[in-house]
mmCIF file of C-alpha atoms and ligand atoms in Angstrom:
data_model
loop_
_atom_site.group_PDB
_atom_site.id
_atom_site.type_symbol
_atom_site.label_atom_id
_atom_site.label_comp_id
_atom_site.label_asym_id
_atom_site.label_seq_id
_atom_site.Cartn_x
_atom_site.Cartn_y
_atom_site.Cartn_z
ATOM 1 C CA UNK T 1 10.841 -11.714 5.496
ATOM 2 C CA UNK T 2 13.748 -10.558 7.620
ATOM 3 C CA UNK T 3 12.774 -7.668 9.858
ATOM 4 C CA UNK T 4 15.035 -5.378 11.867
ATOM 5 C CA UNK T 5 13.486 -4.404 15.212
ATOM 6 C CA UNK T 6 15.138 -1.319 16.712
ATOM 7 C CA UNK T 7 14.671 -1.308 20.470
ATOM 8 C CA UNK T 8 14.316 -5.048 19.892
ATOM 9 C CA UNK T 9 14.744 -6.256 23.478
ATOM 10 C CA UNK T 10 12.220 -3.738 24.880
ATOM 11 C CA UNK T 11 8.725 -4.469 26.149
ATOM 12 C CA UNK T 12 6.617 -4.152 22.995
ATOM 13 C CA UNK T 13 9.367 -5.265 20.580
ATOM 14 C CA UNK T 14 10.046 -8.523 22.453
ATOM 15 C CA UNK T 15 6.369 -9.540 22.196
ATOM 16 C CA UNK T 16 6.309 -8.510 18.539
ATOM 17 C CA UNK T 17 9.446 -10.589 17.919
ATOM 18 C CA UNK T 18 7.599 -13.661 19.258
ATOM 19 C CA UNK T 19 4.630 -13.013 16.953
ATOM 20 C CA UNK T 20 6.880 -12.456 13.912
ATOM 21 C CA UNK T 21 8.990 -15.563 14.580
ATOM 22 C CA UNK T 22 5.839 -17.645 15.066
ATOM 23 C CA UNK T 23 4.543 -16.311 11.734
ATOM 24 C CA UNK T 24 7.703 -17.665 10.051
ATOM 25 C CA UNK T 25 9.739 -14.465 9.723
ATOM 26 C CA UNK T 26 13.365 -13.859 10.754
ATOM 27 C CA UNK T 27 14.065 -11.062 13.205
ATOM 28 C CA UNK T 28 17.155 -9.025 14.010
ATOM 29 C CA UNK T 29 16.950 -7.281 17.389
ATOM 30 C CA UNK T 30 18.985 -4.061 17.594
ATOM 31 C CA UNK T 31 19.190 -2.417 21.029
ATOM 32 C CA UNK T 32 21.647 -0.489 23.198
ATOM 33 C CA UNK T 33 20.096 -2.059 26.337
ATOM 34 C CA UNK T 34 19.496 1.342 27.964
ATOM 35 C CA UNK T 35 16.062 0.154 29.108
ATOM 36 C CA UNK T 36 16.045 -3.613 28.646
ATOM 37 C CA UNK T 37 17.983 -6.772 29.447
ATOM 38 C CA UNK T 38 20.027 -9.022 27.186
ATOM 39 C CA UNK T 39 18.396 -12.183 28.602
ATOM 40 C CA UNK T 40 15.186 -11.253 26.751
ATOM 41 C CA UNK T 41 16.845 -12.749 23.634
ATOM 42 C CA UNK T 42 17.102 -16.194 25.253
ATOM 43 C CA UNK T 43 13.556 -15.917 26.564
ATOM 44 C CA UNK T 44 12.223 -15.208 23.070
ATOM 45 C CA UNK T 45 14.072 -18.320 21.892
ATOM 46 C CA UNK T 46 12.620 -20.340 24.792
ATOM 47 C CA UNK T 47 9.074 -19.311 23.782
ATOM 48 C CA UNK T 48 9.410 -19.746 20.020
ATOM 49 C CA UNK T 49 12.163 -22.360 19.656
ATOM 50 C CA UNK T 50 13.827 -19.958 17.209
ATOM 51 C CA UNK T 51 16.913 -17.894 17.908
ATOM 52 C CA UNK T 52 16.659 -14.210 17.048
ATOM 53 C CA UNK T 53 19.804 -12.377 15.955
ATOM 54 C CA UNK T 54 20.852 -9.748 18.516
ATOM 55 C CA UNK T 55 23.033 -6.722 17.731
ATOM 56 C CA UNK T 56 24.013 -4.429 20.599
ATOM 57 C CA UNK T 57 24.193 -0.848 19.356
ATOM 58 C CA UNK T 58 22.774 2.643 19.393
ATOM 59 C CA UNK T 59 20.449 3.735 16.582
ATOM 60 C CA UNK T 60 22.522 6.912 16.288
ATOM 61 C CA UNK T 61 25.344 4.688 14.965
ATOM 62 C CA UNK T 62 24.266 4.953 11.321
ATOM 63 C CA UNK T 63 27.147 2.822 10.045
ATOM 64 C CA UNK T 64 26.372 -0.065 12.390
ATOM 65 C CA UNK T 65 22.711 0.074 11.376
ATOM 66 C CA UNK T 66 23.675 0.088 7.698
ATOM 67 C CA UNK T 67 25.985 -2.897 8.135
ATOM 68 C CA UNK T 68 23.307 -4.755 10.107
ATOM 69 C CA UNK T 69 20.650 -4.139 7.438
ATOM 70 C CA UNK T 70 23.043 -5.339 4.709
ATOM 71 C CA UNK T 71 24.514 -8.306 6.561
ATOM 72 C CA UNK T 72 21.160 -9.814 7.436
ATOM 73 C CA UNK T 73 19.354 -8.795 4.236
ATOM 74 C CA UNK T 74 16.570 -6.977 6.133
ATOM 75 C CA UNK T 75 13.521 -6.198 3.952
ATOM 76 C CA UNK T 76 11.834 -3.975 6.499
ATOM 77 C CA UNK T 77 12.235 -2.253 9.845
ATOM 78 C CA UNK T 78 9.999 -1.830 12.879
ATOM 79 C CA UNK T 79 11.251 1.165 14.790
ATOM 80 C CA UNK T 80 10.565 0.778 18.516
ATOM 81 C CA UNK T 81 13.761 2.312 19.932
ATOM 82 C CA UNK T 82 13.094 5.428 21.949
ATOM 83 C CA UNK T 83 12.887 6.962 25.374
ATOM 84 C CA UNK T 84 9.315 7.195 26.665
ATOM 85 C CA UNK T 85 9.036 8.701 30.154
ATOM 86 C CA UNK T 86 6.925 11.850 29.919
ATOM 87 C CA UNK T 87 8.211 13.448 33.148
ATOM 88 C CA UNK T 88 11.842 12.795 32.220
ATOM 89 C CA UNK T 89 11.240 14.320 28.777
ATOM 90 C CA UNK T 90 10.071 17.562 30.419
ATOM 91 C CA UNK T 91 13.246 17.667 32.546
ATOM 92 C CA UNK T 92 15.623 16.520 29.771
ATOM 93 C CA UNK T 93 14.197 17.565 26.389
ATOM 94 C CA UNK T 94 17.597 17.562 24.641
ATOM 95 C CA UNK T 95 18.127 13.933 25.627
ATOM 96 C CA UNK T 96 14.704 13.065 24.186
ATOM 97 C CA UNK T 97 15.151 14.947 20.908
ATOM 98 C CA UNK T 98 18.675 13.520 20.502
ATOM 99 C CA UNK T 99 17.639 9.959 21.171
ATOM 100 C CA UNK T 100 14.247 9.832 19.479
ATOM 101 C CA UNK T 101 14.463 12.354 16.629
ATOM 102 C CA UNK T 102 18.203 12.217 15.860
ATOM 103 C CA UNK T 103 18.041 8.432 16.267
ATOM 104 C CA UNK T 104 15.265 8.237 13.682
ATOM 105 C CA UNK T 105 17.178 10.441 11.222
ATOM 106 C CA UNK T 106 20.138 8.095 11.598
ATOM 107 C CA UNK T 107 17.876 5.094 10.970
ATOM 108 C CA UNK T 108 16.383 6.703 7.842
ATOM 109 C CA UNK T 109 19.871 7.458 6.526
ATOM 110 C CA UNK T 110 20.936 3.856 7.077
ATOM 111 C CA UNK T 111 17.743 2.533 5.459
ATOM 112 C CA UNK T 112 18.157 4.788 2.438
ATOM 113 C CA UNK T 113 21.772 3.690 1.995
ATOM 114 C CA UNK T 114 20.804 0.024 2.324
ATOM 115 C CA UNK T 115 17.798 0.369 0.006
ATOM 116 C CA UNK T 116 15.352 -0.771 2.720
ATOM 117 C CA UNK T 117 12.338 1.519 2.457
ATOM 118 C CA UNK T 118 9.616 -0.241 4.418
ATOM 119 C CA UNK T 119 9.090 1.007 7.971
ATOM 120 C CA UNK T 120 6.594 0.526 10.782
ATOM 121 C CA UNK T 121 6.938 3.220 13.436
ATOM 122 C CA UNK T 122 5.924 3.049 17.127
ATOM 123 C CA UNK T 123 3.886 6.187 17.525
ATOM 124 C CA UNK T 124 1.474 7.007 20.323
ATOM 125 C CA UNK T 125 -2.018 8.300 21.007
ATOM 126 C CA UNK T 126 -0.208 11.075 22.855
ATOM 127 C CA UNK T 127 0.129 12.839 19.437
ATOM 128 C CA UNK T 128 -3.570 13.797 19.715
ATOM 129 C CA UNK T 129 -3.048 15.896 22.862
ATOM 130 C CA UNK T 130 -6.240 17.258 24.455
ATOM 131 C CA UNK T 131 -9.306 15.591 22.911
ATOM 132 C CA UNK T 132 -11.445 17.837 20.715
ATOM 133 C CA UNK T 133 -13.834 14.867 20.463
ATOM 134 C CA UNK T 134 -13.827 11.182 21.430
ATOM 135 C CA UNK T 135 -13.133 8.529 20.369
ATOM 136 C CA UNK T 136 -9.918 9.707 18.711
ATOM 137 C CA UNK T 137 -9.799 8.844 15.017
ATOM 138 C CA UNK T 138 -6.760 9.300 12.796
ATOM 139 C CA UNK T 139 -8.105 12.635 11.476
ATOM 140 C CA UNK T 140 -8.275 14.153 14.965
ATOM 141 C CA UNK T 141 -5.998 17.240 15.087
ATOM 142 C CA UNK T 142 -2.554 16.519 16.492
ATOM 143 C CA UNK T 143 -0.742 18.601 19.094
ATOM 144 C CA UNK T 144 1.284 16.903 21.779
ATOM 145 C CA UNK T 145 1.528 18.467 25.227
ATOM 146 C CA UNK T 146 5.042 17.401 26.303
ATOM 147 C CA UNK T 147 8.497 16.890 24.745
ATOM 148 C CA UNK T 148 8.099 13.090 24.539
ATOM 149 C CA UNK T 149 4.875 13.502 22.572
ATOM 150 C CA UNK T 150 6.457 16.151 20.386
ATOM 151 C CA UNK T 151 9.310 13.793 19.450
ATOM 152 C CA UNK T 152 6.638 11.371 18.160
ATOM 153 C CA UNK T 153 4.924 14.150 16.209
ATOM 154 C CA UNK T 154 8.191 15.419 14.710
ATOM 155 C CA UNK T 155 9.071 11.895 13.637
ATOM 156 C CA UNK T 156 5.635 11.363 12.070
ATOM 157 C CA UNK T 157 6.060 14.634 10.124
ATOM 158 C CA UNK T 158 9.547 13.648 8.978
ATOM 159 C CA UNK T 159 8.246 10.310 7.777
ATOM 160 C CA UNK T 160 5.464 12.049 5.838
ATOM 161 C CA UNK T 161 8.054 14.264 4.104
ATOM 162 C CA UNK T 162 10.241 11.281 3.252
ATOM 163 C CA UNK T 163 7.278 9.433 1.727
ATOM 164 C CA UNK T 164 6.270 12.557 -0.237
ATOM 165 C CA UNK T 165 9.784 12.843 -1.655
ATOM 166 C CA UNK T 166 10.105 9.298 -2.954
ATOM 167 C CA UNK T 167 7.215 6.992 -3.771
ATOM 168 C CA UNK T 168 9.224 3.864 -3.022
ATOM 169 C CA UNK T 169 8.954 4.477 0.741
ATOM 170 C CA UNK T 170 6.237 2.611 2.657
ATOM 171 C CA UNK T 171 5.525 3.741 6.221
ATOM 172 C CA UNK T 172 2.900 2.807 8.819
ATOM 173 C CA UNK T 173 2.722 4.963 11.954
ATOM 174 C CA UNK T 174 0.997 2.880 14.605
ATOM 175 C CA UNK T 175 -0.521 5.097 17.277
ATOM 176 C CA UNK T 176 -0.680 2.874 20.343
ATOM 177 C CA UNK T 177 -3.161 3.623 23.095
ATOM 178 C CA UNK T 178 -2.206 2.092 26.504
ATOM 179 C CA UNK T 179 -0.239 -1.133 26.032
ATOM 180 C CA UNK T 180 -0.338 -3.486 29.040
ATOM 181 C CA UNK T 181 -0.156 -7.218 29.759
ATOM 182 C CA UNK T 182 2.460 -9.829 29.021
ATOM 183 C CA UNK T 183 3.081 -12.989 27.018
ATOM 184 C CA UNK T 184 0.962 -15.871 28.421
ATOM 185 C CA UNK T 185 4.132 -17.870 29.197
ATOM 186 C CA UNK T 186 5.105 -15.347 31.889
ATOM 187 C CA UNK T 187 8.618 -15.303 30.367
ATOM 188 C CA UNK T 188 8.560 -11.755 28.979
ATOM 189 C CA UNK T 189 6.720 -8.626 30.067
ATOM 190 C CA UNK T 190 7.165 -4.995 31.050
ATOM 191 C CA UNK T 191 10.049 -4.483 33.457
ATOM 192 C CA UNK T 192 10.330 -0.817 34.411
ATOM 193 C CA UNK T 193 13.289 0.300 36.512
ATOM 194 C CA UNK T 194 12.476 1.928 39.874
ATOM 195 C CA UNK T 195 9.000 3.163 40.765
ATOM 196 C CA UNK T 196 6.733 2.800 37.717
ATOM 197 C CA UNK T 197 5.116 5.912 36.196
ATOM 198 C CA UNK T 198 2.299 4.013 34.551
ATOM 199 C CA UNK T 199 -0.733 2.489 36.186
ATOM 200 C CA UNK T 200 -0.530 -1.236 35.361
ATOM 201 C CA UNK T 201 3.100 -1.815 36.442
ATOM 202 C CA UNK T 202 2.430 0.215 39.591
ATOM 203 C CA UNK T 203 -0.626 -1.902 40.468
ATOM 204 C CA UNK T 204 1.390 -5.074 39.803
ATOM 205 C CA UNK T 205 4.058 -3.984 42.285
ATOM 206 C CA UNK T 206 1.436 -3.253 44.934
ATOM 207 C CA UNK T 207 0.137 -6.789 44.374
ATOM 208 C CA UNK T 208 3.601 -8.294 44.977
ATOM 209 C CA UNK T 209 4.051 -6.161 48.103
ATOM 210 C CA UNK T 210 6.960 -4.140 46.641
ATOM 211 C CA UNK T 211 4.835 -0.982 46.890
ATOM 212 C CA UNK T 212 2.321 -0.241 49.608
ATOM 213 C CA UNK T 213 -0.714 1.359 47.986
ATOM 214 C CA UNK T 214 -2.003 2.427 44.578
ATOM 215 C CA UNK T 215 -2.153 6.223 44.353
ATOM 216 C CA UNK T 216 -5.189 7.156 42.267
ATOM 217 C CA UNK T 217 -4.555 10.421 40.439
ATOM 218 C CA UNK T 218 -7.884 12.215 40.558
ATOM 219 C CA UNK T 219 -11.400 11.087 41.466
ATOM 220 C CA UNK T 220 -13.241 14.173 40.202
ATOM 221 C CA UNK T 221 -12.955 13.695 36.449
ATOM 222 C CA UNK T 222 -16.155 13.843 34.370
ATOM 223 C CA UNK T 223 -16.176 10.031 34.001
ATOM 224 C CA UNK T 224 -18.570 7.387 35.365
ATOM 225 C CA UNK T 225 -16.633 6.853 38.622
ATOM 226 C CA UNK T 226 -14.566 10.065 38.601
ATOM 227 C CA UNK T 227 -11.217 8.374 37.760
ATOM 228 C CA UNK T 228 -9.315 8.622 34.459
ATOM 229 C CA UNK T 229 -10.459 6.457 31.549
ATOM 230 C CA UNK T 230 -8.007 4.842 29.112
ATOM 231 C CA UNK T 231 -8.050 2.380 26.239
ATOM 232 C CA UNK T 232 -5.842 -0.446 27.559
ATOM 233 C CA UNK T 233 -4.610 -2.798 24.873
ATOM 234 C CA UNK T 234 -3.040 -6.220 25.409
ATOM 235 C CA UNK T 235 0.574 -6.260 24.236
ATOM 236 C CA UNK T 236 -0.050 -9.517 22.304
ATOM 237 C CA UNK T 237 -2.865 -7.812 20.358
ATOM 238 C CA UNK T 238 -0.462 -4.951 19.736
ATOM 239 C CA UNK T 239 2.217 -7.406 18.556
ATOM 240 C CA UNK T 240 -0.253 -8.833 16.051
ATOM 241 C CA UNK T 241 -1.020 -5.262 14.959
ATOM 242 C CA UNK T 242 2.614 -4.912 13.849
ATOM 243 C CA UNK T 243 2.380 -8.020 11.713
ATOM 244 C CA UNK T 244 -0.802 -6.584 10.155
ATOM 245 C CA UNK T 245 0.950 -3.211 9.673
ATOM 246 C CA UNK T 246 3.790 -4.902 7.793
ATOM 247 C CA UNK T 247 1.444 -7.000 5.646
ATOM 248 C CA UNK T 248 -0.445 -3.832 4.693
ATOM 249 C CA UNK T 249 2.784 -2.272 3.393
ATOM 250 C CA UNK T 250 3.296 -5.158 0.941
ATOM 251 C CA UNK T 251 0.498 -3.595 -1.169
ATOM 252 C CA UNK T 252 0.663 0.076 -0.192
ATOM 253 C CA UNK T 253 3.298 2.757 -0.669
ATOM 254 C CA UNK T 254 3.317 6.129 1.110
ATOM 255 C CA UNK T 255 2.567 7.239 4.667
ATOM 256 C CA UNK T 256 -0.277 5.772 6.743
ATOM 257 C CA UNK T 257 -1.414 6.263 10.353
ATOM 258 C CA UNK T 258 -3.429 3.721 12.326
ATOM 259 C CA UNK T 259 -4.830 3.761 15.845
ATOM 260 C CA UNK T 260 -4.149 0.572 17.755
ATOM 261 C CA UNK T 261 -6.597 0.404 20.643
ATOM 262 C CA UNK T 262 -9.669 -1.661 21.480
ATOM 263 C CA UNK T 263 -12.109 1.260 21.413
ATOM 264 C CA UNK T 264 -13.167 0.381 24.959
ATOM 265 C CA UNK T 265 -12.331 2.753 27.812
ATOM 266 C CA UNK T 266 -11.777 1.511 31.368
ATOM 267 C CA UNK T 267 -11.354 3.643 34.476
ATOM 268 C CA UNK T 268 -8.538 3.379 36.991
ATOM 269 C CA UNK T 269 -10.974 1.698 39.400
ATOM 270 C CA UNK T 270 -12.059 -0.807 36.694
ATOM 271 C CA UNK T 271 -8.429 -1.771 36.162
ATOM 272 C CA UNK T 272 -7.727 -2.102 39.885
ATOM 273 C CA UNK T 273 -10.831 -4.305 40.326
ATOM 274 C CA UNK T 274 -9.736 -6.533 37.396
ATOM 275 C CA UNK T 275 -6.250 -6.843 38.900
ATOM 276 C CA UNK T 276 -7.723 -7.817 42.264
ATOM 277 C CA UNK T 277 -9.636 -10.607 40.506
ATOM 278 C CA UNK T 278 -6.422 -11.730 38.785
ATOM 279 C CA UNK T 279 -4.220 -11.826 41.878
ATOM 280 C CA UNK T 280 -6.945 -12.843 44.354
ATOM 281 C CA UNK T 281 -6.072 -10.091 46.842
ATOM 282 C CA UNK T 282 -7.486 -6.762 47.858
ATOM 283 C CA UNK T 283 -5.101 -3.957 46.958
ATOM 284 C CA UNK T 284 -4.668 -0.866 49.078
ATOM 285 C CA UNK T 285 -5.434 2.401 47.352
ATOM 286 C CA UNK T 286 -5.372 6.069 48.225
ATOM 287 C CA UNK T 287 -6.983 8.961 46.434
ATOM 288 C CA UNK T 288 -4.520 11.638 45.310
ATOM 289 C CA UNK T 289 -4.896 14.906 43.384
ATOM 290 C CA UNK T 290 -4.943 14.831 39.579
ATOM 291 C CA UNK T 291 -1.541 14.321 37.905
ATOM 292 C CA UNK T 292 -0.598 17.472 35.983
ATOM 293 C CA UNK T 293 -0.988 17.039 32.231
ATOM 294 C CA UNK T 294 -3.452 14.113 32.455
ATOM 295 C CA UNK T 295 -6.673 14.128 30.458
ATOM 296 C CA UNK T 296 -9.965 12.690 31.730
ATOM 297 C CA UNK T 297 -10.541 10.147 28.969
ATOM 298 C CA UNK T 298 -8.720 8.704 25.993
ATOM 299 C CA UNK T 299 -9.932 5.898 23.754
ATOM 300 C CA UNK T 300 -9.600 4.930 20.141
ATOM 301 C CA UNK T 301 -11.748 4.705 17.123
ATOM 302 C CA UNK T 302 -9.958 1.699 15.596
ATOM 303 C CA UNK T 303 -12.254 1.304 12.593
ATOM 304 C CA UNK T 304 -9.440 2.159 10.162
ATOM 305 C CA UNK T 305 -7.135 -0.554 11.527
ATOM 306 C CA UNK T 306 -10.025 -2.990 11.390
ATOM 307 C CA UNK T 307 -11.012 -2.232 7.803
ATOM 308 C CA UNK T 308 -7.569 -1.601 6.270
ATOM 309 C CA UNK T 309 -5.291 -3.852 8.339
ATOM 310 C CA UNK T 310 -7.873 -6.536 9.131
ATOM 311 C CA UNK T 311 -6.788 -6.212 12.766
ATOM 312 C CA UNK T 312 -8.744 -5.870 15.995
ATOM 313 C CA UNK T 313 -7.723 -6.000 19.653
ATOM 314 C CA UNK T 314 -9.679 -8.878 21.169
ATOM 315 C CA UNK T 315 -8.064 -9.743 24.501
ATOM 316 C CA UNK T 316 -10.004 -8.615 27.587
ATOM 317 C CA UNK T 317 -9.015 -6.456 30.551
ATOM 318 C CA UNK T 318 -9.028 -9.665 32.637
ATOM 319 C CA UNK T 319 -6.521 -11.246 30.182
ATOM 320 C CA UNK T 320 -4.355 -8.146 30.477
ATOM 321 C CA UNK T 321 -4.326 -8.313 34.289
ATOM 322 C CA UNK T 322 -3.906 -12.097 34.500
ATOM 323 C CA UNK T 323 -0.914 -12.129 32.156
ATOM 324 C CA UNK T 324 0.670 -9.168 33.961
ATOM 325 C CA UNK T 325 0.204 -10.945 37.275
ATOM 326 C CA UNK T 326 1.710 -14.197 35.917
ATOM 327 C CA UNK T 327 4.772 -12.291 34.668
ATOM 328 C CA UNK T 328 5.157 -10.146 37.777
ATOM 329 C CA UNK T 329 4.650 -12.944 40.309
ATOM 330 C CA UNK T 330 7.053 -15.333 38.541
ATOM 331 C CA UNK T 331 9.934 -12.821 38.455
HETATM 332 P P1 NAD U 401 10.936 0.005 26.132
HETATM 333 O O1 NAD U 401 11.728 1.038 26.854
HETATM 334 O O2 NAD U 401 10.654 -1.263 26.830
HETATM 335 O O3 NAD U 401 11.631 -0.332 24.739
HETATM 336 C C1 NAD U 401 12.416 0.597 24.025
HETATM 337 C C2 NAD U 401 13.746 -0.064 23.727
HETATM 338 O O4 NAD U 401 14.543 0.839 22.970
HETATM 339 C C3 NAD U 401 14.540 -0.403 24.992
HETATM 340 O O5 NAD U 401 14.917 -1.766 24.931
HETATM 341 C C4 NAD U 401 15.762 0.520 24.924
HETATM 342 O O6 NAD U 401 16.896 -0.088 25.488
HETATM 343 C C5 NAD U 401 15.881 0.772 23.438
HETATM 344 N N1 NAD U 401 16.515 2.030 23.053
HETATM 345 C C6 NAD U 401 16.201 3.292 23.489
HETATM 346 N N2 NAD U 401 17.002 4.181 22.902
HETATM 347 C C7 NAD U 401 17.841 3.499 22.068
HETATM 348 C C8 NAD U 401 18.873 3.873 21.175
HETATM 349 N N3 NAD U 401 19.270 5.139 21.056
HETATM 350 N N4 NAD U 401 19.489 2.914 20.474
HETATM 351 C C9 NAD U 401 19.118 1.620 20.595
HETATM 352 N N5 NAD U 401 18.165 1.203 21.427
HETATM 353 C C10 NAD U 401 17.519 2.133 22.147
HETATM 354 O O7 NAD U 401 9.586 0.715 25.669
HETATM 355 P P2 NAD U 401 8.293 0.098 24.985
HETATM 356 O O8 NAD U 401 7.172 0.316 25.933
HETATM 357 O O9 NAD U 401 8.540 -1.252 24.458
HETATM 358 O O10 NAD U 401 8.093 1.141 23.813
HETATM 359 C C11 NAD U 401 8.549 0.897 22.498
HETATM 360 C C12 NAD U 401 8.179 2.069 21.628
HETATM 361 O O11 NAD U 401 6.773 2.272 21.659
HETATM 362 C C13 NAD U 401 8.803 3.402 22.073
HETATM 363 O O12 NAD U 401 9.185 4.131 20.928
HETATM 364 C C14 NAD U 401 7.666 4.096 22.796
HETATM 365 O O13 NAD U 401 7.784 5.492 22.748
HETATM 366 C C15 NAD U 401 6.472 3.614 21.997
HETATM 367 N N6 NAD U 401 5.226 3.656 22.764
HETATM 368 C C16 NAD U 401 5.158 2.979 23.944
HETATM 369 C C17 NAD U 401 3.987 3.031 24.702
HETATM 370 C C18 NAD U 401 3.886 2.323 26.018
HETATM 371 O O14 NAD U 401 2.997 2.629 26.805
HETATM 372 N N7 NAD U 401 4.737 1.357 26.337
HETATM 373 C C19 NAD U 401 2.891 3.763 24.221
HETATM 374 C C20 NAD U 401 2.995 4.428 23.002
HETATM 375 C C21 NAD U 401 4.177 4.360 22.272
HETATM 376 C C1 UD1 U 402 1.068 7.488 29.617
HETATM 377 C C2 UD1 U 402 1.887 8.617 29.066
HETATM 378 C C3 UD1 U 402 1.608 8.748 27.579
HETATM 379 C C4 UD1 U 402 1.864 7.420 26.871
HETATM 380 C C5 UD1 U 402 0.990 6.359 27.532
HETATM 381 C C6 UD1 U 402 1.225 5.025 26.904
HETATM 382 C C7 UD1 U 402 2.095 10.112 30.998
HETATM 383 C C8 UD1 U 402 1.679 11.412 31.603
HETATM 384 N N1 UD1 U 402 1.531 9.817 29.791
HETATM 385 O O1 UD1 U 402 -0.294 7.787 29.414
HETATM 386 O O2 UD1 U 402 2.431 9.728 27.014
HETATM 387 O O3 UD1 U 402 1.535 7.510 25.500
HETATM 388 O O4 UD1 U 402 1.339 6.297 28.916
HETATM 389 O O5 UD1 U 402 0.792 3.993 27.678
HETATM 390 O O6 UD1 U 402 2.918 9.366 31.525
HETATM 391 N N2 UD1 U 402 -2.792 6.649 37.160
HETATM 392 C C9 UD1 U 402 -3.053 6.585 38.517
HETATM 393 N N3 UD1 U 402 -2.043 6.205 39.341
HETATM 394 C C10 UD1 U 402 -0.783 5.887 38.893
HETATM 395 C C11 UD1 U 402 -0.526 5.955 37.501
HETATM 396 C C12 UD1 U 402 -1.552 6.350 36.666
HETATM 397 O O7 UD1 U 402 -4.164 6.857 38.959
HETATM 398 O O8 UD1 U 402 0.096 5.565 39.715
HETATM 399 C C13 UD1 U 402 -3.900 6.988 36.235
HETATM 400 C C14 UD1 U 402 -3.641 8.174 35.332
HETATM 401 O O9 UD1 U 402 -4.059 9.368 35.914
HETATM 402 C C15 UD1 U 402 -4.473 7.778 34.094
HETATM 403 C C16 UD1 U 402 -4.420 6.249 34.070
HETATM 404 O O10 UD1 U 402 -4.075 5.862 35.398
HETATM 405 O O11 UD1 U 402 -5.818 8.157 34.275
HETATM 406 C C17 UD1 U 402 -3.375 5.693 33.110
HETATM 407 O O12 UD1 U 402 -2.112 6.312 33.384
HETATM 408 P P1 UD1 U 402 -0.759 5.809 32.688
HETATM 409 O O13 UD1 U 402 -0.665 4.331 32.778
HETATM 410 O O14 UD1 U 402 0.353 6.618 33.242
HETATM 411 O O15 UD1 U 402 -1.000 6.139 31.157
HETATM 412 P P2 UD1 U 402 -1.385 7.546 30.466
HETATM 413 O O16 UD1 U 402 -1.317 8.655 31.411
HETATM 414 O O17 UD1 U 402 -2.628 7.333 29.697
#
């Protein structure tokens, strides 16, 4: 198969590209480089020995997308491109709706024109909002609590409508929990600009000495040690989840949602302890108030992905920290 990856040089897409190339597929990486680097393309080639096609462009350029789909004979699309910083989305909602929602409309128009109707979409556990019960399963009510999350929900709803209108569309919405970790080579990984918003990249920068101490947002949650609990998932497991999501669509039309998580929750302190084991140092930490908008616990019921996709996240928290440390310390 030839697969177009929008946002193709980004964190999750670059790992997925490796998995797809290693499974014998061709990939076309489409990215405007607003949050990634061009040299990722060469690194993917270094890991796999196969050269991905790279097209620099914005997903709102429908014509360029259409030409790219046609020129390379793409059978399917994995749609990663999007902006993802929650705080920024609160400050700049128009930017987020324009990029994420308008960008997806443009992609759907290009796909329709090119006759490519198979799509895997990068959704997020953030669509569940406040937990009514845990673990989250795919039937949990949705209701995002910030503009970023609402762009994901709007896109999911649009995709449902598109599938309802024409039975030749095939769409998997993959609701990621907390992706972390890096490729075992240390050649690709998450590379946030500035001070990271998310826990794992922040901890990694404390370990390299770029940041002084880990700020722990809240120690009075109703969890075992009082810190927030999340379902961290290794990015290579997630990459394999995309391959499984695509395989599923060979035999299924219509709209489908799947949680991609391990089902195991770890606290902030669990993650910090695992990172200390990985880097062999003690990391400074300071307790801070809760971060507004955070929930105490979030973890997946991934039974549907296991039974219908034949996929399960298997890599451990130690693997996640070791691979992050290898990537971060070799940069
Ligand atoms: P990332 O920022 O590393 O990758 C996104 C890529 O999309 C970047 O390379 C960026 O340059 C590109 N891009 C953004 N807008 C574009 C546009 N208009 N045209 C072309 N390219 C554009 O982020 P990631 O962590 O790899 O996330 C990928 C997807 O997964 C996103 O849609 C994100 O919302 C979703 N997601 C991520 C997480 C996470 O924790 N990383 C969790 C849930 C869902
Ligand atoms: C964040 C996003 C969410 C997205 C998810 C994907 C926010 C508010 N939410 O979720 O939309 O789907 O990433 O991975 O950004 N923490 C600290 N100190 C830090 C950073 C985080 O203690 O410096 C804590 C948080 O309070 C939380 C846990 O670590 O308990 C994980 O936080 P983070 O990595 O930001 O992920 P989420 O908040 O789950």
